[in-house]
């Protein structure tokens, strides 16, 4: 019998999403990621593992996060009905902790005593430091020197939680460089260290594993929207850095072709200026950080620096599943600029009493342009994946208030 | 059989060294560091100083297996706009003067992938490259290059590391040619080797399974360490130590070529002593 095609059957056993993904790492790391894959495949079906994950999701993270009808924004824009998936209400203020919880439970079962992570906005670093405190594991966070400056509150929180922060000064001193440095640490400490990657990128099995741990977002939306509307949404919208919150929202709905999916990249100062982080819209396929995917690069294959006001989106690559979803057309991608994101952040704060992080503010700006063009019975769910506290210092000079 | 192909510079070099009971000195330099002309000059002088085989680093913006010394070296080269095409032209110049020292390009996959694997293999063979070692291209993922290999003489140099178990090693050796590169430590380039006994035991185990020569790289940063390891190893790779010398010399604005060559000579003398 021919099995029906499902987007959700990917990656294949080589970790490929079509041509993308795979495992492009040094030999020293190969045995480790093969072992990780084996352990993940085992524990994801393990009843005790699932039970512990679900229990802590509820009691520690605060899941399920609410689905909220943004009525004021809906009325203001005058088109589609807009819902927010409120992952900014999670403990630590973003979706990142869903993944960290899953990975640390795995690390514990693999007897690893030391956790490392890279972070851009500091949200993933914060979430990692938090679960490390919870489980009493040593925590080392690599963070670009530039990001340490623009995400001060998170740096302070991580330190308070007992993490060591290692400033990274190479390259553009942002997320990409922090990831290089974390990979170098991992290669040097293979025996006792578990690397918690913060987005759906890196070598297989990370893109799959991170997506799986985040897919709780979409699963909750499916149930919650039924309570409000007795039907599924028409469009799902999320911002994209490496792609974990968006895949978390989209994944459960990938096979429902009548649901439109929109991924919003950071347009920085505009794609034409070259100062942006839109790898899908302006990059081309290449290999970085363990996987084949769309990357911002020059014609000789050197990686370009990304630019975004949002530290969490300031990355020249993207998770491989998105590269595939772009090529086959299942998700449509757009880009939103720095100043547009700030505009949306201000609007949302005043209209809804919710201060979003800069990252989802990119998705929100797209919503403000998209919703008015839809019929009144069109339902949008946007992932409000982070709260804005961490950004206030950085954007204060731009707010004119 | 491994040592029988006389046309291949890599095999001939190891065969000749073996019959003379000498270990191979493999030196690493970055193409275009600190600029194209200097690296050309150093490259041309390396064989005279005692390099039996030369690894040329293809600069990459994000060298995730390299420590600060080689990171800096790649950055200098990239600032000068060095790309894979220029690396190939460097080899072309070298081959006009030297037709016996094997050249292996060492780098990360993306620059090769962007050039196009087929056109890279074709041009590399034409200019006289003997092998390529791609740090982030494990056997599980190398189909794009492997499917063309039968059309070219170029060898893909494989790596083994302390984390490689026996089952994996067998798989790696099956597809290896030229020589096997043993990464002596779990770490990045430029870290110092210290566990000499562990290394020796691991090396001797590897030797039992391998028909091709095995060289030891990473962590060999002094002539003394090179001497200890080359008592038993088929070859030692010296990278960061050379780049570090070059780095120091740039700041002092003294003669890069002289200083680097002097250091390589020291390594060469040290390993010649090893088996006496
Ligand atoms: C709040 C928030 N949203 C989004 C992102 C982007 O990552 P991803 O695309 O993996 O969700 C980050 C990353 O730091 C973040 O902190």
XYZ file of C-alpha atoms and ligand atoms in Angstrom:
693
model
C 0.000 0.000 0.000
C 1.285 3.409 -0.890
C 1.677 5.617 2.137
C 0.096 9.023 1.783
C 2.641 11.857 1.657
C 2.912 13.711 4.933
C 5.007 16.786 5.605
C 5.257 15.504 9.133
C 7.223 12.403 8.138
C 10.350 14.515 7.700
C 13.276 14.507 8.275
C 14.186 11.144 6.750
C 16.532 8.816 8.585
C 19.553 10.785 7.401
C 18.146 13.912 8.951
C 17.255 15.400 5.578
C 14.328 17.599 4.713
C 14.524 17.179 0.940
C 17.998 18.483 0.128
C 18.390 20.299 3.426
C 19.558 19.377 6.899
C 21.955 16.484 7.423
C 24.967 16.361 9.700
C 27.929 18.498 8.688
C 30.148 18.305 11.736
C 33.723 17.378 12.582
C 34.452 13.686 13.088
C 34.953 14.216 16.830
C 31.303 15.222 17.158
C 29.831 12.594 14.836
C 29.693 9.763 17.384
C 28.069 12.158 19.855
C 25.263 13.277 17.607
C 24.615 9.722 16.465
C 24.313 8.722 20.102
C 22.084 11.691 20.834
C 19.801 10.691 17.973
C 19.544 7.154 19.293
C 18.768 8.330 22.804
C 16.241 10.881 21.608
C 14.408 8.319 19.501
C 14.274 6.067 22.499
C 13.150 8.568 25.112
C 10.613 10.393 22.998
C 8.518 7.223 23.214
C 9.357 6.560 26.851
C 6.290 6.938 29.064
C 8.236 8.237 32.068
C 10.052 10.809 29.931
C 6.790 12.044 28.425
C 5.161 12.154 31.829
C 7.964 14.208 33.353
C 7.998 16.569 30.368
C 4.238 17.099 30.564
C 4.262 17.530 34.302
C 6.988 20.191 34.293
C 5.477 21.878 31.244
C 2.387 22.411 33.318
C 3.793 23.108 36.753
C 7.097 24.828 35.963
C 6.544 26.526 32.582
C 2.849 27.189 33.064
C 1.486 25.415 30.019
C -0.847 25.483 28.300
C -0.274 29.111 27.431
C -3.545 30.940 26.748
C -4.972 31.631 23.337
C -6.146 35.209 23.424
C -8.597 36.989 21.133
C -6.991 40.379 20.407
C -10.301 42.167 20.006
C -9.013 45.730 20.106
C -6.418 45.049 17.461
C -8.992 43.184 15.387
C -11.381 46.149 15.533
C -8.587 48.615 14.883
C -7.416 46.801 11.769
C -10.903 45.956 10.538
C -10.500 42.602 8.860
C -9.588 39.135 10.031
C -10.080 37.984 13.622
C -6.707 37.978 15.339
C -5.692 35.551 18.058
C -2.409 35.557 19.961
C -0.842 32.361 21.203
C 0.559 33.714 24.443
C 3.864 31.909 24.751
C 5.281 35.125 26.190
C 3.497 34.168 29.414
C 5.655 31.079 29.853
C 8.110 31.064 32.713
C 11.192 33.010 31.508
C 9.106 34.936 28.990
C 9.373 33.102 25.693
C 8.793 29.798 23.919
C 12.470 28.843 24.309
C 11.923 27.012 27.583
C 9.702 24.340 25.975
C 12.750 23.062 24.130
C 15.160 23.507 27.031
C 12.977 21.391 29.271
C 12.919 18.576 26.725
C 16.658 18.689 26.131
C 17.653 18.842 29.775
C 15.507 15.821 30.578
C 17.433 14.048 27.835
C 20.794 15.326 29.140
C 19.927 14.015 32.575
C 19.178 10.580 31.192
C 22.461 10.645 29.278
C 24.289 11.433 32.527
C 25.756 14.697 31.288
C 26.863 17.018 34.061
C 27.626 20.184 32.140
C 25.294 22.106 29.840
C 26.341 24.609 27.197
C 24.205 26.828 25.003
C 24.435 29.732 22.591
C 22.105 32.658 22.881
C 21.223 35.760 20.901
C 18.365 37.563 22.600
C 19.317 35.855 25.807
C 15.925 34.128 25.936
C 17.384 30.744 25.130
C 20.308 31.352 27.464
C 17.910 32.375 30.188
C 15.716 29.328 29.645
C 18.781 27.078 29.663
C 20.164 28.654 32.833
C 16.740 28.205 34.407
C 16.423 24.474 33.725
C 20.056 24.024 34.790
C 19.238 25.627 38.121
C 16.208 23.364 38.391
C 18.253 20.223 37.839
C 21.461 21.365 39.492
C 23.661 21.152 36.397
C 26.589 23.385 35.534
C 25.668 25.892 32.848
C 27.892 27.806 30.411
C 26.280 30.290 28.024
C 28.022 31.689 24.942
C 26.756 35.105 23.966
C 27.980 37.649 21.434
C 29.523 40.725 23.040
C 27.146 42.933 21.055
C 24.150 40.975 22.332
C 25.367 41.157 25.922
C 25.102 44.921 25.573
C 21.637 45.020 24.049
C 20.035 42.334 26.232
C 21.288 43.379 29.652
C 18.355 42.233 31.792
C 18.697 38.684 30.524
C 22.427 38.653 31.210
C 21.793 39.642 34.798
C 19.104 36.977 35.192
C 21.347 34.260 33.806
C 24.083 35.197 36.251
C 21.608 35.191 39.107
C 20.584 31.670 38.105
C 24.193 30.569 38.408
C 25.253 30.406 34.770
C 28.669 31.400 33.481
C 28.396 33.828 30.579
C 31.207 33.723 28.057
C 31.312 36.842 25.866
C 32.142 36.095 22.227
C 34.104 38.737 20.369
C 34.801 37.010 17.073
C 33.058 37.783 13.773
C 30.030 40.008 14.247
C 29.897 39.280 17.995
C 26.341 37.991 17.686
C 24.421 34.712 17.595
C 26.352 33.058 14.750
C 29.629 33.600 16.541
C 28.204 32.406 19.840
C 27.186 29.200 18.085
C 30.692 28.717 16.657
C 32.129 29.121 20.112
C 29.625 26.715 21.682
C 30.515 24.114 19.039
C 34.203 24.584 19.866
C 33.453 24.054 23.539
C 31.479 20.912 22.738
C 34.318 19.421 20.690
C 36.671 20.129 23.593
C 34.421 18.674 26.308
C 32.740 15.756 24.610
C 32.613 13.460 27.591
C 30.646 15.427 30.138
C 28.883 18.092 28.106
C 25.442 18.345 26.535
C 24.860 21.118 24.011
C 21.316 22.512 24.207
C 20.820 24.189 20.826
C 18.175 26.895 21.014
C 16.522 26.744 17.648
C 15.490 24.224 15.004
C 18.940 24.324 13.377
C 22.305 22.597 13.795
C 23.116 19.013 12.835
C 20.493 16.263 12.878
C 18.803 15.382 15.264
C 18.578 18.943 16.634
C 16.241 20.449 14.003
C 13.816 17.561 14.514
C 14.184 17.409 18.270
C 13.754 21.146 18.866
C 10.736 21.229 16.569
C 9.175 18.272 18.368
C 9.587 19.863 21.783
C 8.118 23.123 20.463
C 5.226 21.492 18.631
C 3.243 21.587 21.856
C 2.407 25.168 20.778
C 0.448 24.117 17.697
C -1.178 21.187 19.439
C -2.567 23.495 22.100
C -3.758 25.978 19.468
C -5.735 23.216 17.748
C -7.729 22.556 20.908
C -7.994 26.132 22.080
C -9.249 27.624 18.824
C -12.010 25.027 18.783
C -13.294 26.330 22.091
C -13.614 29.834 20.659
C -14.552 29.209 17.067
C -15.565 25.570 16.660
C -13.205 25.424 13.708
C -9.556 25.655 12.715
C -7.834 28.929 11.808
C -7.263 30.115 8.240
C -3.748 31.458 8.750
C -0.893 30.910 11.153
C 1.797 33.569 11.435
C 5.126 33.549 13.291
C 8.492 35.271 13.260
C 11.588 33.371 12.205
C 15.063 33.495 13.651
C 16.223 29.905 13.394
C 12.661 28.766 13.118
C 11.685 27.074 16.363
C 8.641 29.052 17.483
C 7.232 29.067 13.957
C 7.694 25.334 13.454
C 6.280 24.806 16.921
C 3.122 26.569 15.802
C 3.003 25.202 12.237
C 4.029 21.607 12.607
C 0.760 20.124 13.745
C -1.008 21.854 10.831
C 1.446 21.161 7.998
C -0.743 18.537 6.340
C -3.848 20.735 6.360
C -3.274 22.436 3.043
C -6.187 24.839 3.458
C -4.428 26.501 6.398
C -2.037 29.167 5.143
C 1.306 29.481 6.918
C 3.399 32.664 6.997
C 6.940 32.963 8.298
C 8.308 36.447 8.926
C 12.019 37.105 8.669
C 13.897 40.114 9.974
C 14.339 42.677 7.197
C 16.723 44.840 9.255
C 17.207 48.133 7.454
C 15.767 46.621 4.279
C 16.862 43.751 2.063
C 18.200 46.162 -0.570
C 20.606 47.715 1.947
C 22.256 44.352 2.625
C 21.719 44.931 6.354
C 19.127 42.314 7.212
C 18.660 38.758 8.444
C 16.380 37.387 5.707
C 18.198 34.181 4.827
C 15.281 32.581 3.013
C 14.395 35.631 0.937
C 17.914 36.824 0.166
C 20.279 33.920 0.881
C 21.095 30.741 -0.974
C 21.636 27.119 0.017
C 24.902 26.337 1.742
C 26.345 24.637 4.799
C 26.788 26.237 8.201
C 26.627 24.982 11.777
C 26.069 21.378 10.885
C 23.311 21.585 8.319
C 22.558 22.485 4.741
C 20.125 25.348 4.533
C 19.572 28.865 3.163
C 22.384 31.138 4.297
C 23.423 34.743 3.808
C 26.768 34.434 2.080
C 28.918 35.873 -0.650
C 29.556 34.102 -3.932
C 32.653 32.407 -2.514
C 30.727 30.781 0.299
C 31.858 33.094 3.092
C 29.098 33.737 5.589
C 27.830 37.304 5.742
C 26.945 39.107 8.905
C 23.249 39.414 9.549
C 21.602 42.546 10.852
C 18.479 42.948 12.918
C 17.430 45.186 15.762
C 16.177 41.991 17.324
C 19.027 39.925 18.722
C 16.917 36.763 18.480
C 16.537 37.089 14.705
C 20.071 38.307 14.010
C 21.341 35.106 12.399
C 22.502 34.506 8.791
C 21.047 30.984 8.602
C 17.729 29.294 9.220
C 16.591 25.843 10.292
C 16.705 23.339 7.400
C 13.018 22.429 7.612
C 12.118 25.993 6.640
C 14.434 25.862 3.620
C 12.542 22.810 2.469
C 9.099 24.262 3.243
C 10.062 27.334 1.245
C 11.212 25.370 -1.801
C 8.089 23.222 -1.886
C 5.898 26.247 -1.243
C 4.094 25.035 1.885
C 5.020 28.142 3.888
C 5.171 31.674 2.487
C 7.913 33.951 3.750
C 8.008 37.709 4.101
C 10.351 40.157 5.705
C 9.681 43.028 8.107
C 12.110 45.850 8.859
C 13.468 47.118 12.190
C 11.363 50.284 12.277
C 8.214 48.418 11.252
C 8.699 45.971 14.127
C 8.998 48.862 16.575
C 5.848 50.420 15.167
C 3.986 47.143 15.766
C 5.440 46.829 19.261
C 4.097 50.261 20.169
C 0.688 49.581 18.656
C 0.264 46.302 20.495
C 1.345 47.805 23.797
C -1.237 50.588 23.578
C -4.114 48.616 22.083
C -3.829 45.322 23.886
C -1.855 46.026 27.039
C 0.757 43.519 25.950
C 4.364 44.539 25.364
C 5.714 42.018 22.869
C 9.372 41.202 22.334
C 11.005 42.612 19.208
C 11.011 39.168 17.589
C 7.222 38.570 17.469
C 6.772 42.275 16.751
C 8.041 41.411 13.273
C 5.220 38.904 12.859
C 2.811 41.411 14.336
C 3.662 44.082 11.775
C 2.900 41.590 9.034
C -0.444 40.897 10.738
C -1.291 44.600 10.689
C -0.851 44.644 6.903
C -2.379 41.239 6.234
C -5.459 41.241 8.462
C -7.226 44.269 6.922
C -7.173 42.544 3.515
C -9.018 39.473 4.837
C -12.725 38.852 5.323
C -14.205 39.245 8.820
C -14.560 35.495 9.232
C -10.898 34.851 8.472
C -9.116 33.614 11.589
C -5.453 34.353 12.228
C -3.353 32.857 14.992
C -0.060 34.619 15.600
C 2.584 33.267 17.909
C 3.314 35.926 20.473
C 6.425 34.028 21.415
C 8.166 36.487 23.713
C 7.640 39.468 25.965
C 9.323 42.808 25.561
C 10.939 43.431 28.951
C 14.351 42.351 27.707
C 14.253 44.868 24.834
C 13.300 48.024 26.708
C 16.855 49.263 27.254
C 17.792 48.732 23.639
C 14.723 50.382 22.128
C 14.244 53.207 24.639
C 16.144 55.732 22.472
C 13.936 54.868 19.482
C 10.560 55.191 21.196
C 10.308 59.004 21.512
C 8.549 58.702 24.854
C 47.403 -1.980 -2.678
C 47.954 1.184 -0.802
C 51.599 1.913 -1.523
C 51.763 0.673 -5.082
C 50.444 3.577 -7.136
C 53.631 5.376 -8.150
C 51.762 8.132 -9.946
C 50.330 9.472 -6.782
C 52.472 12.009 -4.948
C 50.933 11.187 -1.584
C 51.566 7.491 -1.899
C 55.032 7.936 -3.313
C 55.997 10.311 -0.513
C 54.883 7.937 2.228
C 56.437 4.967 0.455
C 59.797 6.710 0.130
C 59.731 7.880 3.740
C 58.826 4.435 4.935
C 61.713 2.798 3.179
C 64.030 5.388 4.724
C 62.366 4.826 8.150
C 61.450 8.497 8.400
C 58.229 10.045 9.670
C 56.505 12.635 7.497
C 56.469 16.273 8.455
C 53.204 17.808 7.339
C 53.011 21.567 7.558
C 49.904 23.698 7.463
C 49.680 27.221 6.155
C 46.702 29.372 5.265
C 46.464 30.470 1.665
C 46.667 34.237 1.521
C 47.860 34.856 5.076
C 49.019 37.532 5.585
C 48.684 38.051 1.851
C 48.896 36.109 -1.368
C 52.556 36.853 -2.122
C 53.850 36.032 1.328
C 52.024 32.731 1.449
C 53.412 31.962 -2.004
C 56.927 32.663 -0.805
C 56.546 30.558 2.340
C 54.895 27.755 0.396
C 57.744 27.587 -2.098
C 60.302 27.400 0.697
C 58.575 24.781 2.847
C 59.903 21.647 1.089
C 63.500 22.843 1.423
C 62.926 23.443 5.123
C 61.795 19.847 5.545
C 58.073 19.699 4.826
C 57.257 16.352 3.239
C 53.644 17.172 2.592
C 51.829 20.514 2.683
C 48.335 21.245 3.863
C 46.921 24.491 2.582
C 44.077 25.986 4.586
C 41.196 27.343 2.545
C 40.028 30.344 4.582
C 36.477 30.246 5.930
C 34.541 32.838 7.884
C 33.255 30.388 10.512
C 35.920 27.770 11.239
C 34.166 25.910 14.044
C 36.912 23.329 14.607
C 39.701 25.891 14.827
C 41.158 27.757 17.764
C 42.000 31.467 17.954
C 45.299 31.240 16.027
C 43.853 29.765 12.852
C 40.659 31.804 13.211
C 42.798 34.919 13.106
C 44.794 33.603 10.181
C 41.614 32.944 8.166
C 40.366 36.399 9.023
C 43.547 38.018 7.707
C 43.328 36.012 4.499
C 39.666 36.829 4.006
C 40.349 40.515 4.516
C 42.626 40.223 1.505
C 39.748 38.687 -0.416
C 41.334 35.257 -0.793
C 38.892 32.716 -2.208
C 39.043 29.117 -3.381
C 39.979 30.124 -6.940
C 43.023 31.958 -5.623
C 43.973 28.987 -3.480
C 43.979 26.913 -6.644
C 46.116 29.443 -8.480
C 48.560 29.351 -5.574
C 48.914 25.606 -6.064
C 49.374 26.146 -9.790
C 52.291 28.490 -9.153
C 53.805 26.034 -6.671
C 53.555 23.125 -9.087
C 55.596 24.988 -11.720
C 58.523 24.858 -9.307
C 57.794 21.649 -7.411
C 56.252 18.535 -8.851
C 56.842 16.117 -5.994
C 55.593 17.553 -2.675
C 51.985 16.484 -2.137
C 49.452 19.229 -1.520
C 46.255 18.700 0.444
C 43.638 21.420 0.710
C 42.043 21.633 4.117
C 38.863 23.534 4.752
C 35.168 23.692 5.487
C 32.519 22.504 3.087
C 30.674 25.665 2.143
C 33.325 27.341 -0.060
C 33.757 24.058 -1.988
C 29.998 23.608 -2.252
C 29.512 27.146 -3.576
C 32.160 26.677 -6.223
C 30.498 23.450 -7.304
C 32.018 20.109 -6.366
C 32.561 18.946 -9.923
C 34.304 22.067 -11.101
C 36.395 22.133 -7.939
C 37.572 18.554 -8.451
C 38.330 19.182 -12.079
C 40.327 22.358 -11.505
C 42.069 21.050 -8.409
C 43.318 18.017 -10.238
C 44.449 20.152 -13.146
C 46.574 22.473 -11.009
C 48.109 19.574 -9.097
C 46.220 19.266 -5.814
C 46.619 15.743 -4.435
C 43.981 15.584 -1.771
C 41.249 17.414 0.041
C 40.303 17.270 3.690
C 36.959 18.784 4.559
C 36.574 19.171 8.284
C 32.788 19.287 8.439
C 32.027 16.622 5.851
C 31.726 13.270 7.637
C 31.334 10.113 5.524
C 27.607 10.076 6.294
C 27.137 13.287 4.387
C 29.652 13.281 1.577
C 27.553 11.855 -1.280
C 27.957 15.023 -3.363
C 31.707 14.579 -3.475
C 31.893 10.792 -3.306
C 29.812 10.247 -6.419
C 32.426 12.067 -8.528
C 35.544 10.611 -6.987
C 36.006 7.759 -9.424
C 36.423 10.335 -12.189
C 39.342 12.061 -10.484
C 42.668 11.101 -8.936
C 42.178 13.495 -6.055
C 41.991 11.798 -2.673
C 39.531 12.620 0.060
C 41.453 12.486 3.324
C 39.370 11.094 6.170
C 39.602 11.836 9.856
C 39.420 9.686 12.933
C 39.334 11.031 16.485
C 39.415 9.752 20.057
C 35.613 9.512 19.903
C 35.621 7.288 16.805
C 34.749 3.748 17.890
C 35.926 0.622 16.141
C 32.805 0.068 14.114
C 32.967 3.597 12.771
C 36.678 3.334 12.148
C 36.162 0.284 9.953
C 33.615 2.229 7.921
C 35.937 5.213 7.611
C 38.947 3.129 6.620
C 36.967 1.382 3.922
C 36.572 4.659 2.054
C 39.917 6.204 3.015
C 42.777 6.754 0.636
C 46.103 8.575 0.754
C 46.418 8.678 4.514
C 44.234 8.789 7.580
C 44.335 11.946 9.687
C 44.105 11.151 13.389
C 42.887 14.067 15.476
C 44.952 13.510 18.593
C 42.736 15.315 21.073
C 39.080 16.045 21.547
C 39.389 19.728 20.933
C 40.083 22.475 18.465
C 43.268 23.322 16.626
C 45.861 25.078 18.726
C 45.143 23.165 21.931
C 48.250 21.537 23.340
C 48.706 17.794 23.358
C 49.548 16.421 26.795
C 48.372 12.810 27.110
C 51.172 11.152 25.208
C 50.545 7.622 26.431
C 46.846 7.732 25.634
C 47.721 8.935 22.173
C 50.289 6.239 21.614
C 47.909 3.491 22.686
C 45.140 4.845 20.508
C 47.509 5.168 17.579
C 48.779 1.626 17.863
C 45.220 0.339 17.943
C 44.398 2.266 14.795
C 47.460 0.912 13.037
C 46.157 -2.618 13.442
C 43.231 -1.870 11.169
C 44.735 0.525 8.660
C 46.518 -0.322 5.435
C 47.249 3.316 4.720
C 49.589 5.635 6.657
C 48.178 7.427 9.676
C 49.299 10.913 10.590
C 48.683 12.696 13.863
C 47.419 16.257 13.928
C 46.066 18.835 16.426
C 48.065 19.726 19.487
C 51.585 19.208 18.155
C 52.839 22.671 18.907
C 56.514 22.189 19.786
C 59.413 20.322 18.135
C 59.699 18.270 21.343
C 56.120 17.016 21.039
C 56.666 16.317 17.346
C 59.685 14.224 18.257
C 57.833 12.124 20.831
C 54.934 11.396 18.494
C 57.020 10.719 15.406
C 58.870 7.927 17.160
C 55.922 5.750 16.144
C 53.578 7.805 13.926
C 53.793 7.774 10.131
C 53.620 11.533 10.180
C 52.871 14.597 12.275
C 50.918 17.688 11.289
C 52.094 21.072 12.506
C 49.626 23.894 12.029
C 48.922 26.431 14.744
C 52.587 26.588 15.794
C 53.562 27.758 12.318
C 50.692 30.208 12.048
C 51.517 31.510 15.500
C 55.085 32.230 14.389
C 53.769 34.022 11.351
C 51.374 35.967 13.544
C 54.140 37.118 15.881
C 56.319 38.097 12.966
C 53.646 40.265 11.349
C 53.459 42.397 14.474
C 57.205 42.772 14.665
C 57.348 43.465 10.943
C 60.395 41.221 10.695
C 60.956 38.725 7.941
C 58.044 36.324 7.944
C 59.590 33.926 5.532
C 62.846 33.549 7.479
C 61.168 33.043 10.831
C 58.589 30.562 9.625
C 61.143 28.585 7.684
C 63.489 28.548 10.671
C 60.706 27.070 12.816
C 59.829 24.432 10.243
C 63.494 23.438 10.114
C 63.447 22.965 13.880
C 60.457 20.636 13.593
C 62.144 18.781 10.770
C 65.352 18.279 12.732
C 63.417 17.168 15.802
C 61.517 14.441 14.006
C 64.646 13.240 12.207
C 66.110 12.661 15.649
C 63.088 10.663 16.720
C 64.010 7.350 15.208
C 67.745 7.452 15.764
C 11.206 35.804 21.847
C 11.920 35.171 20.721
N 11.258 34.936 19.581
C 11.842 34.372 18.528
C 13.170 34.030 18.534
C 13.762 33.460 17.282
O 14.023 32.101 17.304
P 13.105 31.015 16.637
O 12.925 31.347 15.193
O 13.862 29.754 16.826
O 11.799 30.979 17.328
C 13.921 34.249 19.699
C 15.337 33.876 19.757
O 16.083 34.193 20.618
C 13.263 34.840 20.812
O 13.939 35.080 21.945
